[in-house]
Structures are given as C-alpha cells and as structure tokens.
Amino acid sequence: MTTLKDIAHLAGVSTATVSRVMNGKGEASPQTIQKIQKIIQQVNYHPNRTAKMLSAQKSNLIALLIPNLRNPFFSELVQQIEQAANRQGYQIYLCNSEDNRQKVEYYLETMQDNYVAGAIIDSLFVEQMDLDQLEQRHIPTVTIDRTHLKHPYAALNVDHLQGEYLATKSILQHQKQAQLVFLSGPVGEQSSQDRYQGYLKAIQEFGATSLGILYGDFTYESGYQQMTQFLQQHTDLQGVVCSNDAMAVGALRACQDHQLRIPQDLQLVGYDNTRLGKFTNPRLSTVQQFGINYFDLIIDELTKQQKQQYWLTPQFIARESTYGGKND
Amino acid sequence: MTTLKDIAHLAGVSTATVSRVMNGKGEASPQTIQKIQKIIQQVNYHPNRTAKMLSAQKSNLIALLIPNLRNPFFSELVQQIEQAANRQGYQIYLCNSEDNRQKVEYYLETMQDNYVAGAIIDSLFVEQMDLDQLEQRHIPTVTIDRTHLKHPYAALNVDHLQGEYLATKSILQHQKQAQLVFLSGPVGEQSSQDRYQGYLKAIQEFGATSLGILYGDFTYESGYQQMTQFLQQHTDLQGVVCSNDAMAVGALRACQDHQLRIPQDLQLVGYDNTRLGKFTNPRLSTVQQFGINYFDLIIDELTKQQKQQYWLTPQFIARESTYGGKND
DNA sequence: TAATTTTACGTAATCGGTTACATTTAATTT
DNA sequence: AAATTAAATGTAACCGATTACGTAAAATTA
C-alpha cells in the first residue's frame, strides 16, 4: 500500500509537508505543491481512511441502526438515507440489528470505534441507556420513531395513532358497521401498538366491530400465514387493517385464496407506502409516513445539529384495495 | 473513551500485558490475568476496532459490492450474505455502487483502507483491472455472476441462458406458436443479454415469435412503464419473459390494467425467485438462481480460499403466472 | 548590512492498539 | 549455593495518518 511516507520519500520532503499539501493546510511553496501533487497523481495515492480516522478521531460515517432488512420499508429507508448522506459527503455505516439486542449492543459500541459523525436510530431494542451513552460520547443522534426515548438531539416522530385512524376510517366511511381485524407487528412493538389504538379509535367512532388482533413480523409470509389462519375461523370479515405494506400484501393473497374479492367483499389497507403498493392487484391503499424530502433533513440535523423535534403528519393514500380508491 | 492505556494504568501494568491478556497470547500470571479481567469488566472496556485494524493490518470486514438496492434481488442477497458472514464472525462492509462507476472506484479503494478480509463482487462496472488490483493487494475475492472476468479466486457463475431458456420453454410448451416479448435489464447488461439468448433459443426451438425486447432497469416502475407502452401498440401478445421478478410484477400490473388475464390471455415469467413472487396475484412463475446454502459457501470461499469455480444450474419454478403452475 | 518578520518545512508526539525483543524475577537443575 | 532455564512483564517500534511547535531560509524592514 502506498503511504504518506512513500510520497514524502519520493518528493524528498517530510510527511508533514505532504500531509499539509494534501489537505491544503499551512504554507507550502508552489514548487513543492506541484511536485507533490504530481507524484500523488502518478502513483495514484490516496490517504488511508483507517489511519485518518484514528488520527483525526472522526470519520465521514453516519451510523444507521435499523431492526432488519426484511421489511421493505427499511430497505427503502436505507436507500433513501444513503443517497441523502452521499450527497453531503457522508457514507453510511449500516447497522442491521436483525431484531436482536446483542447486535444492537455490538453496533452501539462499534459506532464509537468508527468515530461516526452521527447516528440515525430506528430500531426496537434501543433503550434510554443507549441514547444516554451516545450523548455522553457526543455522538449527534437522530431518532426516528422512538418517541418515548429522551435525548438532546433531533427526533422524527410519527403519529401512528393518527395514521392508522385515517386508514381505518377510510374503510369504515364506506361500510360503517364493518367487522375488522388488525394485523399487527410483533407483540410489544410500540409503533404497532400505537397503530392499534388508532384502529380502535376509528372503530369506536363508527360503532364498528373489531374481531381481534393478529401478530405478524412485518414480512409477506407472516401476513399470509396469519390471515390464512384467521380466515379458516371467520367468514364474517369486512376489512383488514395492516401494520405495514408487506404484511398487507401477504394478507391480500390469503384473502384472494379464500375467494374474497378486494375491495368488494373485503377492504384492506397497508402502511408505509412502499413502492410495491402501486403494483399489486388490486393496488394497495396505504399510509405515507414521510416524504422523500425528509431524508436530507435527517442528515442536516446530524451535521448541523439543529436539534429539532419533528412530528410528521401521516397521510392516507387511497388506492384500489379500499372503496373510494383511485389509480395513481 | 476508555483505552488500553487506561486499563494498564488501573492495573498497574504495561499496555503490552493488558493486550496479551485480552488476546490470550503470551504468558501472564493468574493473578494479573484476574486483576486485569476484573478491571475490564468494571469499566466495560472493549478495544477500539479502528486502532486494531490499523495495527493488525486486517479486519473482520467483508466487502460486498452490489450495483444497487432497488432490485429486491439484491436486498435479499445482502440479507442472506450478511447473516452467513455474521455466523462466521464477519461483518459486512456494504458497498452499494448505485449503478455508478465512480462509486465502484471509491469502494474499491476504501476496501483496502478498511483492511477487508475479502470481497464479494456482484456489480456491473467492475472491470478486469479492478480485479487485478484486488489480487495484487491479496484481497481474496469471490465474484458472483462476473463470468467474463478472470482472477485466481473463487467464482459463482450462473447460466443465464439456460435459466431463461427454461422459463421461456415453460410458456411455449403450452402454446407453441406464441408471440412473446422480452423485458430486459438496461442495455448492455450482460446477464440480461445472456438471458435474452436463452429466450431466443427457446423461441427458435418451438418456432414461436419474438415481438421484440424492452429495456427496463429492474424496478417495478420500469416493468410497468415498458409494458404499458408496449401494450398500447400490440394486442397480439401471448407471453412476457422478464429479466427479474420486480419488473415482472410491474409488467403483470400493466397487463392487468389492459384487461388481460394471466395466464389465460397471456403468460408471464419472472427471474430470481424473490420472496414477493409467492404473494402476487397470480403467483409468479420464476427462475431460481441459487439456493440459500450458497451464502455460507461464499463466505467459506473467502476465508478458506478454496478458489473454486461454481456453475449454478438455474431451476424453473412454476407458479400461477404460466400454465402448468401450481401453488407452493 | 544587521535585525526582524514571513514563509517553508522538518521533528516528534499523538491517535489506540500489537508485538518482537529485552529484562527482571521465579523456578529448576546441578 | 551457583548456574541454568522458564515464566512474567516491560520497553519501544510500528501501523498511516495529523498537527503543535521549532528552526532554517527567504523576504522585508530599518
């Protein structure tokens, strides 16, 4: 590997001079600058990032802690955030915790080792203690959807209750006395619990009935499986409210396997507005949590540390899996 | 940050001793071992990875270079490989090139800076030169589906021609004189070109007709858009052969928007066997490139350097979007 | 021309670890 | 008890950068 020292040798100067030239800091005569730059070109030298990190005690990495990549919502999130980060000269240090507390701990430790410029936290299993530690280490943090956690940095909060209320309402507006079921994420998952409350609120408001709550794990497979099982025992269902799009797609297929027409026999809504939703048959009505412009904002928060709290207003997107939907 | 030096101070020994104890290398008296371990526990010390990397000139990172994350094939690949890597104590250094040569170059450079233990290369825009460089730097490499590139390490090759031949055949077997169209990846994309050849081979063999080739970019959106456009000009189509599942899903929706029943009016096949395929309506017939057990093998190749060449035999998976399909 | 200020560059410490080698101390051997 | 060997630990160089500080050379001023 070509090092600073090599360049210094070749140019007949000290490493300090080369370093200064590379970073445009301090003084250097035009001749030396030229000579050094020429050599750098010739041997295609580029400074070692690891050494740089250690020396500077900082990096251009932004940690992105997510629970998994199975839920398309997160793979889309990763893409969007990565692009926004790149635009501002940052790289993403992807911390996929695989729904596993141990991995969360591992990544929280290695974030520090990697001298990350900031952390974006969107994961269950992150506790107050962890955020306190990040704060103590002066790692700017943006939490996404971790409303119950406290820290002095920025937070993007999502009103799940309101979102699912809107979604559920969209079903009930066309069928006030409908019997519905709620397809939730894993037991204990806060966002799903909040969404469940929104679902219940709409049900009460319209005097409709909830036939229960099903627990999936945000995958197509679990949506399909839970719904299939449910339909074996219930025939009097008019609507399914799902805690994410992927499960909605699974549930949709399960309903169709039971010869139910969507939305005529049964209305169905997803959540998250993942790209797939526009291409299912029928197209999926869903809830949009945040628009594409929020990702740059997240990176800005980390780098400029404006330390704002955002409350995002979810929007219902009507498509074909509920009445009143339209193509888009 | 707690450092080795801190521990050494607390224990009243030198950093060398602490390092030895931490790594179980060299000799140390039972008392010192105990004392040091106790302190490490107390202050929750863990060695800095960056410093370790620099010092040891190696890391537990495996670079995974992919073209993008938009194609679900790749997001599923990332998950699988990450899990396999984790099982063997490695972390993934995700290099998402965003279909961009510059980023490929950036990542190839930083791989070296990160002292990666190996690289998994599955990306267009990687040239022979790049692999030569990796070889020169002694970075063990596994290429996936880069048949035309030469290097002394392991390679997983996929017979795209055969895969698409099987897929096309499955359509033609039930409708020998069908008129088909091929929905390809971007112009110049090698795997799509190979698949196109397989498609043509089956067409010739059955005396069927190809109405042309459409170029998408492996996204739902492009599949939908290309197919919609095509259907505005053609009404005599009996089959669509797609170069990946995501475009197939988009194309499927486009066909359905044109009131075509699948598979009765028109048969359609995807490629890659992504998870979604089991949940579309109709379920998607597709081609499986490699099974789940291949991911551990890839990591093994990197760490044990068996330097094998693999040719994977693609398998056609019949579902409901072609005749002769069945649920699974 | 001598004194002073600027400019250009080198020396050496530092980041947080690892490790070859030297040294001290303890245990064995004669 | 002296000599030898083995065990325990310390010293210092190193990985590849950055940077505070010092010094030599050049430019400016007196």
XYZ file of C-alpha atoms (C1' of nucleotides) in Angstrom:
716
model
C 0.000 0.000 0.000
C 1.329 3.456 -0.847
C 1.618 5.592 2.242
C 2.263 9.185 3.084
C 5.797 8.219 3.924
C 6.355 6.826 0.452
C 5.198 10.044 -1.095
C 7.387 12.023 1.252
C 10.358 9.906 0.244
C 9.682 10.290 -3.432
C 9.292 14.021 -3.107
C 12.243 14.373 -0.774
C 10.208 16.146 1.887
C 8.758 15.223 5.258
C 5.409 13.552 5.799
C 4.174 16.705 7.463
C 4.650 18.650 4.277
C 2.870 16.073 2.192
C 0.018 15.992 4.641
C -0.250 19.759 4.564
C -0.299 19.829 0.807
C -2.914 17.111 0.659
C -5.182 18.962 2.988
C -4.372 22.448 1.787
C -3.427 23.477 5.294
C -0.476 25.558 6.297
C 2.055 27.012 3.924
C 3.981 25.379 1.145
C 5.917 26.734 -1.790
C 4.320 26.486 -5.211
C 7.139 24.235 -6.393
C 6.732 21.675 -3.597
C 2.990 21.707 -4.035
C 3.391 20.958 -7.700
C 5.998 18.296 -7.168
C 3.963 16.524 -4.523
C 0.732 16.694 -6.445
C 2.418 15.269 -9.488
C 3.737 12.305 -7.535
C 0.370 11.755 -5.927
C -1.148 11.634 -9.382
C 1.475 9.310 -10.741
C 1.261 6.679 -8.050
C -2.462 7.217 -7.530
C -2.011 7.819 -3.840
C -4.950 8.253 -1.557
C -4.730 8.535 2.204
C -5.675 5.566 4.301
C -9.076 6.107 5.829
C -8.484 3.997 8.858
C -5.352 5.868 9.801
C -7.110 9.109 9.131
C -9.996 8.142 11.364
C -7.720 7.166 14.190
C -5.656 10.267 13.908
C -8.451 12.738 13.404
C -10.744 10.986 15.856
C -13.582 11.388 13.420
C -14.896 9.925 10.199
C -17.357 10.631 7.442
C -19.513 7.745 8.545
C -23.070 8.017 9.700
C -24.374 5.021 11.567
C -27.827 3.878 10.542
C -29.300 1.468 13.024
C -32.298 -0.444 11.755
C -34.087 -3.511 13.057
C -33.862 -5.584 9.878
C -33.954 -5.533 6.118
C -36.819 -7.966 5.669
C -39.424 -5.280 5.919
C -39.251 -3.404 2.584
C -39.915 -0.229 4.498
C -36.404 -0.445 5.876
C -34.653 -1.366 2.671
C -36.263 1.647 1.071
C -35.270 3.767 4.045
C -31.664 2.635 3.742
C -31.553 3.578 0.091
C -33.023 6.982 0.638
C -30.847 7.837 3.579
C -27.743 6.521 1.889
C -28.350 8.758 -1.084
C -29.001 11.790 1.055
C -25.843 11.079 3.061
C -23.745 10.642 -0.072
C -24.982 13.932 -1.396
C -23.410 15.606 1.595
C -20.191 13.634 1.508
C -21.073 11.065 4.121
C -21.025 7.308 3.981
C -23.474 5.042 5.735
C -22.307 2.602 8.356
C -25.171 0.172 8.137
C -26.086 -1.359 11.459
C -28.638 -4.054 10.871
C -29.554 -5.385 14.261
C -31.523 -8.350 12.926
C -34.107 -7.805 15.647
C -31.517 -8.767 18.181
C -30.498 -6.891 21.291
C -26.965 -8.270 21.241
C -26.339 -6.876 17.798
C -27.699 -3.527 18.889
C -25.139 -3.506 21.660
C -22.399 -4.550 19.311
C -23.211 -1.765 16.892
C -23.534 0.874 19.577
C -20.038 0.007 20.685
C -18.533 -0.085 17.225
C -20.134 3.214 16.308
C -17.803 4.827 18.732
C -14.852 2.839 17.426
C -15.682 4.028 13.967
C -15.724 7.633 15.086
C -19.072 8.126 13.404
C -20.110 11.684 12.703
C -23.594 10.837 13.858
C -26.165 8.127 14.344
C -29.616 7.576 12.983
C -31.533 5.315 15.265
C -34.594 3.483 14.106
C -34.715 0.266 15.982
C -36.525 -1.501 18.719
C -34.217 -2.767 21.392
C -32.616 0.618 21.748
C -33.042 1.711 25.316
C -32.810 5.015 27.116
C -29.446 3.935 28.482
C -28.058 3.533 24.988
C -29.037 7.031 23.988
C -27.564 8.400 27.174
C -24.323 6.747 26.225
C -24.375 8.222 22.747
C -24.990 11.619 24.246
C -22.164 11.169 26.690
C -19.887 10.351 23.785
C -21.103 13.430 21.976
C -22.388 11.481 19.016
C -25.141 13.548 17.402
C -28.203 11.408 17.116
C -31.457 11.479 15.262
C -34.078 9.070 16.426
C -36.785 8.037 14.071
C -39.991 6.963 15.635
C -38.580 6.448 19.124
C -40.915 8.898 20.758
C -40.590 7.523 24.264
C -36.812 7.952 24.331
C -35.258 11.183 25.519
C -32.107 12.838 24.263
C -30.979 16.354 23.436
C -30.682 15.828 19.695
C -33.206 15.680 16.916
C -36.180 13.386 16.708
C -38.550 12.466 13.940
C -41.757 11.349 15.489
C -44.593 9.760 13.690
C -48.177 9.856 14.786
C -49.021 6.226 14.301
C -52.327 6.530 16.042
C -53.486 9.218 13.688
C -52.177 7.338 10.643
C -53.994 4.160 11.423
C -57.053 6.103 12.444
C -57.163 7.613 8.975
C -56.621 4.253 7.333
C -59.318 2.559 9.349
C -61.691 5.439 8.824
C -61.277 5.116 5.083
C -62.653 1.624 5.312
C -65.474 2.490 7.660
C -66.641 5.501 5.742
C -67.945 3.166 3.103
C -69.154 0.488 5.437
C -69.929 1.865 8.837
C -70.800 -1.356 10.618
C -67.940 -3.387 9.236
C -66.192 -6.074 11.208
C -62.483 -5.606 11.038
C -59.319 -7.314 12.123
C -55.950 -5.728 12.881
C -52.778 -7.308 11.584
C -50.067 -6.106 13.914
C -46.286 -6.319 14.077
C -44.668 -8.382 16.829
C -46.133 -8.273 20.334
C -44.746 -5.300 22.218
C -43.703 -3.376 19.138
C -44.574 0.174 20.086
C -45.473 1.529 16.660
C -47.894 -1.312 16.101
C -49.447 -0.732 19.477
C -49.966 2.910 18.645
C -51.443 1.993 15.307
C -53.737 -0.425 17.020
C -55.034 2.409 19.160
C -55.767 4.428 16.064
C -57.617 1.486 14.637
C -59.674 1.134 17.797
C -60.437 4.826 17.863
C -61.947 4.716 14.396
C -63.868 1.573 15.244
C -65.424 3.204 18.297
C -66.208 6.351 16.424
C -68.124 4.468 13.761
C -69.636 1.888 16.032
C -67.921 -0.867 14.092
C -66.521 -4.101 15.476
C -63.008 -5.436 15.905
C -62.706 -9.173 15.572
C -59.257 -9.160 17.054
C -55.591 -8.554 16.586
C -53.158 -10.820 14.745
C -49.424 -10.708 15.323
C -47.057 -10.977 12.405
C -43.459 -9.940 11.945
C -43.764 -7.436 9.094
C -42.985 -9.993 6.381
C -45.105 -11.077 3.428
C -45.000 -14.573 4.828
C -46.366 -13.711 8.238
C -49.155 -11.629 6.743
C -50.178 -14.517 4.577
C -49.928 -17.029 7.330
C -51.831 -15.046 9.967
C -54.580 -14.133 7.585
C -54.990 -17.661 6.250
C -55.339 -18.956 9.754
C -57.840 -16.272 10.665
C -59.992 -16.864 7.615
C -60.301 -20.509 8.448
C -62.225 -19.493 11.538
C -64.043 -16.370 10.411
C -66.245 -15.749 7.399
C -67.819 -12.525 8.529
C -64.947 -10.171 7.931
C -65.225 -6.903 6.029
C -61.855 -5.317 6.479
C -58.201 -5.861 7.345
C -56.021 -3.113 8.707
C -52.326 -3.967 8.425
C -49.402 -2.529 10.278
C -47.229 -2.455 7.157
C -47.422 -2.963 3.424
C -45.559 -6.246 3.228
C -47.953 -7.974 5.588
C -50.817 -6.388 3.686
C -49.548 -7.994 0.501
C -49.391 -11.353 2.232
C -52.820 -10.882 3.726
C -54.199 -9.785 0.381
C -53.064 -13.004 -1.182
C -54.528 -15.027 1.640
C -57.889 -13.328 1.174
C -57.778 -13.959 -2.525
C -57.007 -17.605 -1.888
C -60.253 -17.651 0.075
C -62.111 -16.323 -2.941
C -62.662 -12.952 -1.397
C -62.759 -10.022 -3.791
C -60.920 -6.892 -2.702
C -62.401 -4.386 -2.054
C -65.922 -5.677 -2.868
C -66.003 -8.441 -0.255
C -63.319 -7.120 1.989
C -61.350 -3.890 2.211
C -57.670 -3.891 3.107
C -55.122 -1.213 3.951
C -51.383 -1.323 4.360
C -48.977 1.112 5.987
C -45.716 2.761 4.908
C -46.402 3.369 1.236
C -43.625 1.179 -0.060
C -43.035 1.207 -3.795
C -44.622 -2.162 -4.304
C -48.034 -0.885 -3.286
C -48.638 0.683 -6.661
C -48.218 -2.590 -8.461
C -50.229 -5.112 -6.542
C -53.584 -6.327 -7.784
C -55.553 -4.529 -6.522
C -53.251 -1.618 -5.772
C -52.753 -1.106 -2.091
C -54.307 1.711 -0.119
C -51.801 2.726 2.471
C -50.433 5.409 4.774
C -47.472 7.562 3.930
C -45.282 8.365 6.910
C -42.750 10.719 5.453
C -41.943 12.099 2.092
C -38.720 11.889 0.198
C -37.531 15.292 1.368
C -37.191 14.172 4.949
C -34.015 12.261 4.353
C -31.883 15.275 3.598
C -33.344 16.843 6.658
C -32.210 13.939 8.785
C -28.646 14.295 7.556
C -28.808 18.050 8.091
C -29.891 17.519 11.635
C -26.858 15.386 12.261
C -24.349 17.650 10.662
C -25.745 20.999 11.631
C -27.299 19.850 14.862
C -30.370 21.930 14.802
C -31.820 19.623 17.405
C -35.384 19.938 16.334
C -38.280 17.712 17.157
C -40.464 16.885 14.218
C -43.906 15.460 14.296
C -44.835 14.041 10.949
C -48.404 14.008 9.873
C -49.218 10.729 8.207
C -51.291 10.831 5.063
C -53.721 8.258 3.850
C -53.225 7.206 0.254
C -56.345 5.768 -1.311
C -55.822 3.136 -3.971
C -57.837 0.149 -5.048
C -57.860 -2.076 -2.001
C -60.406 0.154 -0.312
C -63.505 1.801 -1.676
C -63.098 5.282 -2.942
C -59.620 4.448 -4.156
C -58.217 5.578 -7.422
C -55.224 4.655 -9.526
C -52.203 6.843 -9.349
C -13.128 6.666 25.505
C -11.505 4.028 27.683
C -8.253 2.871 26.176
C -5.753 0.135 26.709
C -3.553 2.637 28.438
C -6.256 3.428 30.955
C -6.619 -0.214 31.815
C -2.879 -0.584 32.091
C -2.784 2.345 34.481
C -5.575 0.999 36.617
C -3.969 -2.408 36.806
C -0.507 -1.035 37.330
C 0.951 -2.947 34.413
C 2.083 -2.108 30.909
C -0.156 -1.910 27.873
C 1.610 -4.914 26.422
C 0.488 -7.059 29.311
C -3.095 -5.915 29.037
C -3.062 -6.561 25.324
C -1.689 -10.034 25.870
C -4.311 -10.852 28.432
C -7.076 -9.548 26.209
C -5.953 -11.697 23.338
C -4.842 -14.684 25.358
C -1.420 -14.528 23.791
C 1.881 -14.984 25.538
C 2.288 -15.688 29.222
C 0.745 -13.959 32.184
C 0.387 -14.913 35.800
C -3.034 -15.997 37.020
C -3.152 -13.037 39.394
C -2.536 -10.400 36.732
C -4.997 -12.084 34.407
C -7.653 -11.945 37.095
C -6.870 -8.397 38.070
C -6.964 -7.156 34.504
C -10.096 -9.021 33.593
C -11.851 -7.648 36.623
C -10.988 -4.097 35.644
C -12.037 -4.707 32.063
C -15.379 -5.890 33.359
C -15.799 -2.997 35.706
C -15.164 -0.251 33.219
C -16.712 -2.207 30.338
C -13.627 -1.819 28.230
C -13.547 -3.012 24.660
C -10.663 -2.460 22.282
C -11.023 0.158 19.605
C -11.675 -1.501 16.261
C -10.115 1.216 14.194
C -6.863 1.089 16.111
C -6.933 -2.669 15.935
C -7.431 -2.614 12.203
C -4.585 -0.229 11.660
C -2.267 -2.119 13.909
C -3.139 -5.606 12.760
C -3.500 -4.562 9.155
C -6.622 -6.632 8.898
C -10.265 -6.526 9.921
C -13.276 -8.753 10.231
C -14.992 -6.926 7.412
C -16.090 -8.475 4.180
C -16.819 -6.032 1.407
C -19.995 -6.711 -0.516
C -20.128 -4.739 -3.729
C -23.547 -4.606 -5.333
C -24.982 -2.428 -8.072
C -27.976 -1.114 -6.124
C -30.639 -1.925 -3.594
C -33.628 -1.117 -5.744
C -33.785 -4.543 -7.211
C -35.187 -6.751 -4.444
C -32.876 -9.472 -5.626
C -30.011 -7.511 -4.165
C -31.649 -6.564 -0.924
C -32.376 -10.224 -0.355
C -28.815 -11.078 -1.298
C -27.471 -8.587 1.221
C -29.561 -10.071 3.992
C -28.537 -13.612 3.242
C -24.872 -12.855 2.907
C -24.860 -10.693 5.980
C -26.323 -13.489 8.035
C -23.877 -16.026 6.680
C -20.998 -13.645 7.375
C -22.183 -12.975 10.915
C -22.378 -16.673 11.596
C -18.667 -16.880 10.956
C -17.762 -13.772 12.898
C -17.546 -11.375 9.988
C -19.242 -8.073 9.395
C -20.383 -6.786 6.040
C -18.925 -3.630 4.589
C -21.763 -2.761 2.267
C -20.613 -1.162 -0.954
C -23.655 -0.017 -2.856
C -22.376 1.410 -6.076
C -25.702 2.916 -7.119
C -25.028 1.852 -10.701
C -22.205 4.308 -10.804
C -18.625 3.692 -11.878
C -17.232 6.414 -9.639
C -18.675 4.805 -6.561
C -17.254 1.483 -7.622
C -13.843 3.084 -7.712
C -14.386 4.750 -4.389
C -15.349 1.480 -2.760
C -12.523 -0.477 -4.317
C -10.130 1.999 -2.783
C -11.719 2.082 0.626
C -11.876 -1.698 0.755
C -8.141 -1.630 1.038
C -8.243 1.140 3.623
C -10.621 -0.941 5.649
C -8.316 -3.921 5.539
C -11.186 -6.126 4.446
C -10.716 -9.832 4.893
C -12.261 -10.384 1.492
C -14.557 -9.013 -1.154
C -17.706 -10.274 -2.755
C -18.179 -8.669 -6.106
C -21.531 -8.609 -7.786
C -21.656 -5.464 -9.784
C -21.557 -4.168 -13.270
C -18.900 -1.528 -13.745
C -16.275 -3.750 -12.223
C -13.548 -4.216 -14.749
C -10.732 -6.659 -15.193
C -8.322 -4.013 -13.991
C -10.160 -3.733 -10.696
C -9.905 -7.425 -10.021
C -6.246 -7.393 -10.910
C -5.771 -4.717 -8.331
C -7.615 -6.693 -5.676
C -5.445 -9.676 -6.493
C -2.321 -7.602 -6.272
C -3.406 -6.445 -2.859
C -4.053 -10.040 -1.865
C -7.677 -9.440 -1.103
C -9.484 -12.751 -1.518
C -12.366 -12.234 -3.862
C -15.477 -14.062 -4.856
C -17.198 -12.855 -7.969
C -20.836 -13.561 -8.443
C -22.026 -13.696 -11.978
C -18.984 -11.968 -13.491
C -18.113 -14.836 -15.776
C -16.067 -12.807 -18.224
C -13.673 -11.538 -15.540
C -10.559 -13.502 -14.649
C -8.943 -13.815 -11.262
C -7.371 -16.581 -9.225
C -10.041 -16.706 -6.550
C -13.493 -18.213 -6.433
C -16.331 -17.504 -8.802
C -20.014 -18.245 -8.750
C -21.247 -18.344 -12.271
C -24.825 -18.531 -13.318
C -26.054 -19.952 -16.556
C -28.477 -17.214 -17.512
C -29.005 -18.574 -20.984
C -30.140 -21.895 -19.639
C -32.328 -20.268 -16.976
C -34.207 -18.088 -19.391
C -34.399 -20.933 -21.856
C -36.220 -22.981 -19.244
C -38.507 -20.106 -18.381
C -39.400 -19.392 -21.987
C -39.868 -23.066 -22.718
C -42.369 -23.321 -19.898
C -44.524 -20.789 -21.684
C -44.128 -22.313 -25.111
C -44.820 -25.833 -24.017
C -48.432 -24.859 -23.531
C -48.652 -22.579 -26.517
C -46.114 -23.466 -29.157
C -46.786 -20.673 -31.621
C -46.993 -17.907 -29.040
C -45.783 -14.398 -29.723
C -43.560 -13.234 -26.900
C -41.746 -10.158 -25.754
C -38.606 -9.960 -23.653
C -38.373 -7.444 -20.836
C -34.682 -6.886 -20.333
C -32.491 -5.051 -17.863
C -30.538 -1.998 -19.032
C -28.896 -2.053 -22.435
C -25.502 -3.681 -22.227
C -26.201 -5.525 -19.005
C -24.501 -8.859 -19.565
C -26.802 -11.099 -17.592
C -29.831 -9.750 -19.426
C -28.107 -10.285 -22.736
C -27.417 -13.882 -21.834
C -30.972 -14.340 -20.717
C -32.152 -12.871 -23.973
C -30.156 -15.524 -25.813
C -31.867 -18.229 -23.793
C -35.197 -16.692 -24.649
C -34.331 -16.664 -28.355
C -33.126 -20.242 -28.226
C -36.451 -21.470 -26.894
C -38.312 -19.373 -29.426
C -36.365 -20.887 -32.288
C -36.767 -24.365 -30.950
C -40.532 -24.027 -30.777
C -40.943 -21.991 -33.919
C -42.502 -19.192 -31.899
C -42.146 -15.461 -32.499
C -40.401 -12.681 -30.604
C -42.090 -9.337 -30.883
C -39.075 -7.556 -29.501
C -37.046 -6.605 -26.491
C -37.902 -3.912 -23.958
C -35.320 -2.287 -21.750
C -36.109 -1.586 -18.124
C -33.913 -1.034 -15.086
C -35.005 -3.908 -12.853
C -37.560 -1.846 -10.924
C -41.306 -2.346 -10.577
C -41.768 1.043 -12.152
C -39.798 0.333 -15.291
C -41.536 -3.003 -15.795
C -44.892 -1.307 -15.560
C -43.925 1.551 -17.775
C -42.322 -0.516 -20.537
C -45.157 -2.972 -20.634
C -47.832 -0.305 -20.675
C -46.170 1.357 -23.595
C -45.801 -1.913 -25.452
C -49.416 -2.909 -24.949
C -50.592 0.339 -26.449
C -49.100 -0.822 -29.734
C -49.579 -4.570 -29.612
C -52.649 -6.647 -28.939
C -51.393 -9.958 -30.206
C -49.135 -10.897 -27.320
C -49.202 -14.260 -25.578
C -46.253 -14.110 -23.261
C -43.818 -11.882 -21.420
C -40.420 -13.095 -20.325
C -38.873 -10.798 -17.705
C -35.287 -10.453 -16.663
C -36.174 -10.166 -12.985
C -39.100 -10.518 -10.632
C -39.597 -6.858 -9.831
C -40.090 -5.901 -13.459
C -42.355 -8.919 -13.832
C -44.549 -7.561 -11.043
C -44.706 -4.197 -12.777
C -45.432 -5.823 -16.126
C -48.071 -8.014 -14.550
C -49.911 -4.978 -13.305
C -49.655 -3.306 -16.678
C -51.175 -6.350 -18.365
C -53.966 -6.460 -15.844
C -54.647 -2.796 -16.453
C -55.152 -3.787 -20.063
C -57.752 -6.325 -19.010
C -55.523 -9.247 -19.825
C -55.995 -12.306 -17.673
C -52.818 -14.054 -16.558
C -52.133 -16.798 -17.555
C -55.245 -17.339 -19.684
C -54.681 -14.460 -22.084
C -51.018 -14.014 -21.516
C -48.335 -15.952 -19.683
C -45.621 -14.202 -17.745
C -42.404 -15.305 -16.044
C -40.012 -13.507 -13.751
C -36.464 -14.288 -12.709
C -34.602 -14.547 -9.372
C -37.296 -16.082 -7.197
C -37.560 -13.203 -4.776
C -39.827 -13.689 -1.781
C -42.543 -11.496 -3.188
C -43.236 -13.917 -6.033
C -45.248 -16.203 -3.805
C -47.688 -13.460 -2.887
C -48.613 -11.731 -6.099
C -51.909 -12.355 -7.800
C -51.376 -14.560 -9.735
C -48.284 -16.004 -8.089
C -45.221 -15.514 -10.166
C -43.504 -18.289 -12.098
C -39.825 -17.601 -11.943
C -36.278 -18.929 -12.066
C -34.238 -19.735 -9.017
C -30.574 -18.919 -9.387
C -29.115 -20.181 -6.180
C -30.393 -21.730 -3.025
C -29.974 -20.498 0.469
C -26.998 -22.737 1.164
C -24.786 -20.905 -1.259
C -24.229 -17.969 1.008
C -22.234 -19.851 3.597
C -20.247 -21.264 0.755
C -19.360 -17.797 -0.461
C -18.032 -16.830 2.938
C -16.147 -20.096 3.182
C -14.517 -19.396 -0.133
C -13.277 -16.096 1.168
C -11.981 -17.325 4.468
C -10.658 -20.722 3.446
C -9.784 -19.732 -0.082
C -10.680 -22.921 -1.802
C -10.653 -20.995 -5.032
C -13.313 -22.997 -6.748
C -15.346 -22.113 -9.753
C -19.010 -22.912 -9.426
C -21.546 -23.128 -12.161
C -25.022 -22.924 -10.768
C -27.831 -24.672 -12.532
C -30.886 -22.464 -12.570
C -34.219 -24.034 -11.837
C -37.580 -23.031 -13.179
C -40.249 -22.587 -10.550
C -43.741 -22.961 -11.913
C -46.432 -20.944 -10.203
C -49.641 -19.390 -11.435
C -48.493 -16.856 -13.990
C -47.808 -19.599 -16.501
C -49.824 -22.663 -17.388
C -48.936 -25.820 -15.580
C -48.188 -23.799 -12.492
C -49.166 -24.774 -9.006
C -49.286 -23.111 -5.631
C -46.456 -23.711 -3.197
C 24.249 45.111 6.375
C 22.092 43.760 10.529
C 17.643 42.927 12.601
C 13.127 41.434 12.040
C 9.346 39.288 10.066
C 7.473 35.732 6.873
C 7.454 31.679 4.683
C 8.612 26.854 4.134
C 9.448 22.837 6.044
C 11.074 19.321 9.486
C 10.787 16.957 14.231
C 8.342 14.486 17.119
C 4.157 13.459 19.672
C -0.294 11.546 19.081
C -4.498 8.529 17.945
C -5.217 3.151 20.300
C -3.835 -0.683 19.629
C 0.029 -5.118 18.660
C 4.270 -7.499 19.147
C 9.447 -8.513 18.758
C 12.802 -8.267 21.880
C 14.952 -7.237 26.310
C 14.883 -7.614 31.086
C 13.658 -8.952 35.556
C 12.023 -12.409 38.597
C 10.958 -17.050 39.892
C 11.544 -21.927 39.414
C 14.707 -25.867 38.272
C 18.655 -28.143 37.780
C 23.327 -29.449 39.085
C 24.554 -22.095 46.510
C 25.588 -21.205 41.836
C 24.132 -21.899 37.247
C 20.585 -22.629 34.128
C 16.064 -22.388 32.411
C 11.431 -20.827 32.305
C 7.877 -17.523 33.270
C 6.185 -12.753 33.689
C 6.313 -8.341 32.317
C 8.210 -4.074 30.445
C 10.304 -1.125 26.513
C 9.843 0.663 22.318
C 8.861 0.366 17.456
C 5.136 0.095 14.364
C 0.528 0.601 11.656
C -0.623 5.513 8.489
C -2.103 9.377 9.107
C -2.341 14.689 11.584
C -0.557 18.703 13.814
C 1.733 21.687 17.534
C 5.910 23.505 17.787
C 10.565 24.639 16.446
C 14.009 26.029 13.151
C 16.203 27.330 8.884
C 15.881 30.095 4.866
C 13.984 33.854 2.396
C 11.912 38.285 2.265
C 11.223 42.592 4.356
C 12.335 46.391 7.103
C 15.309 49.538 9.373
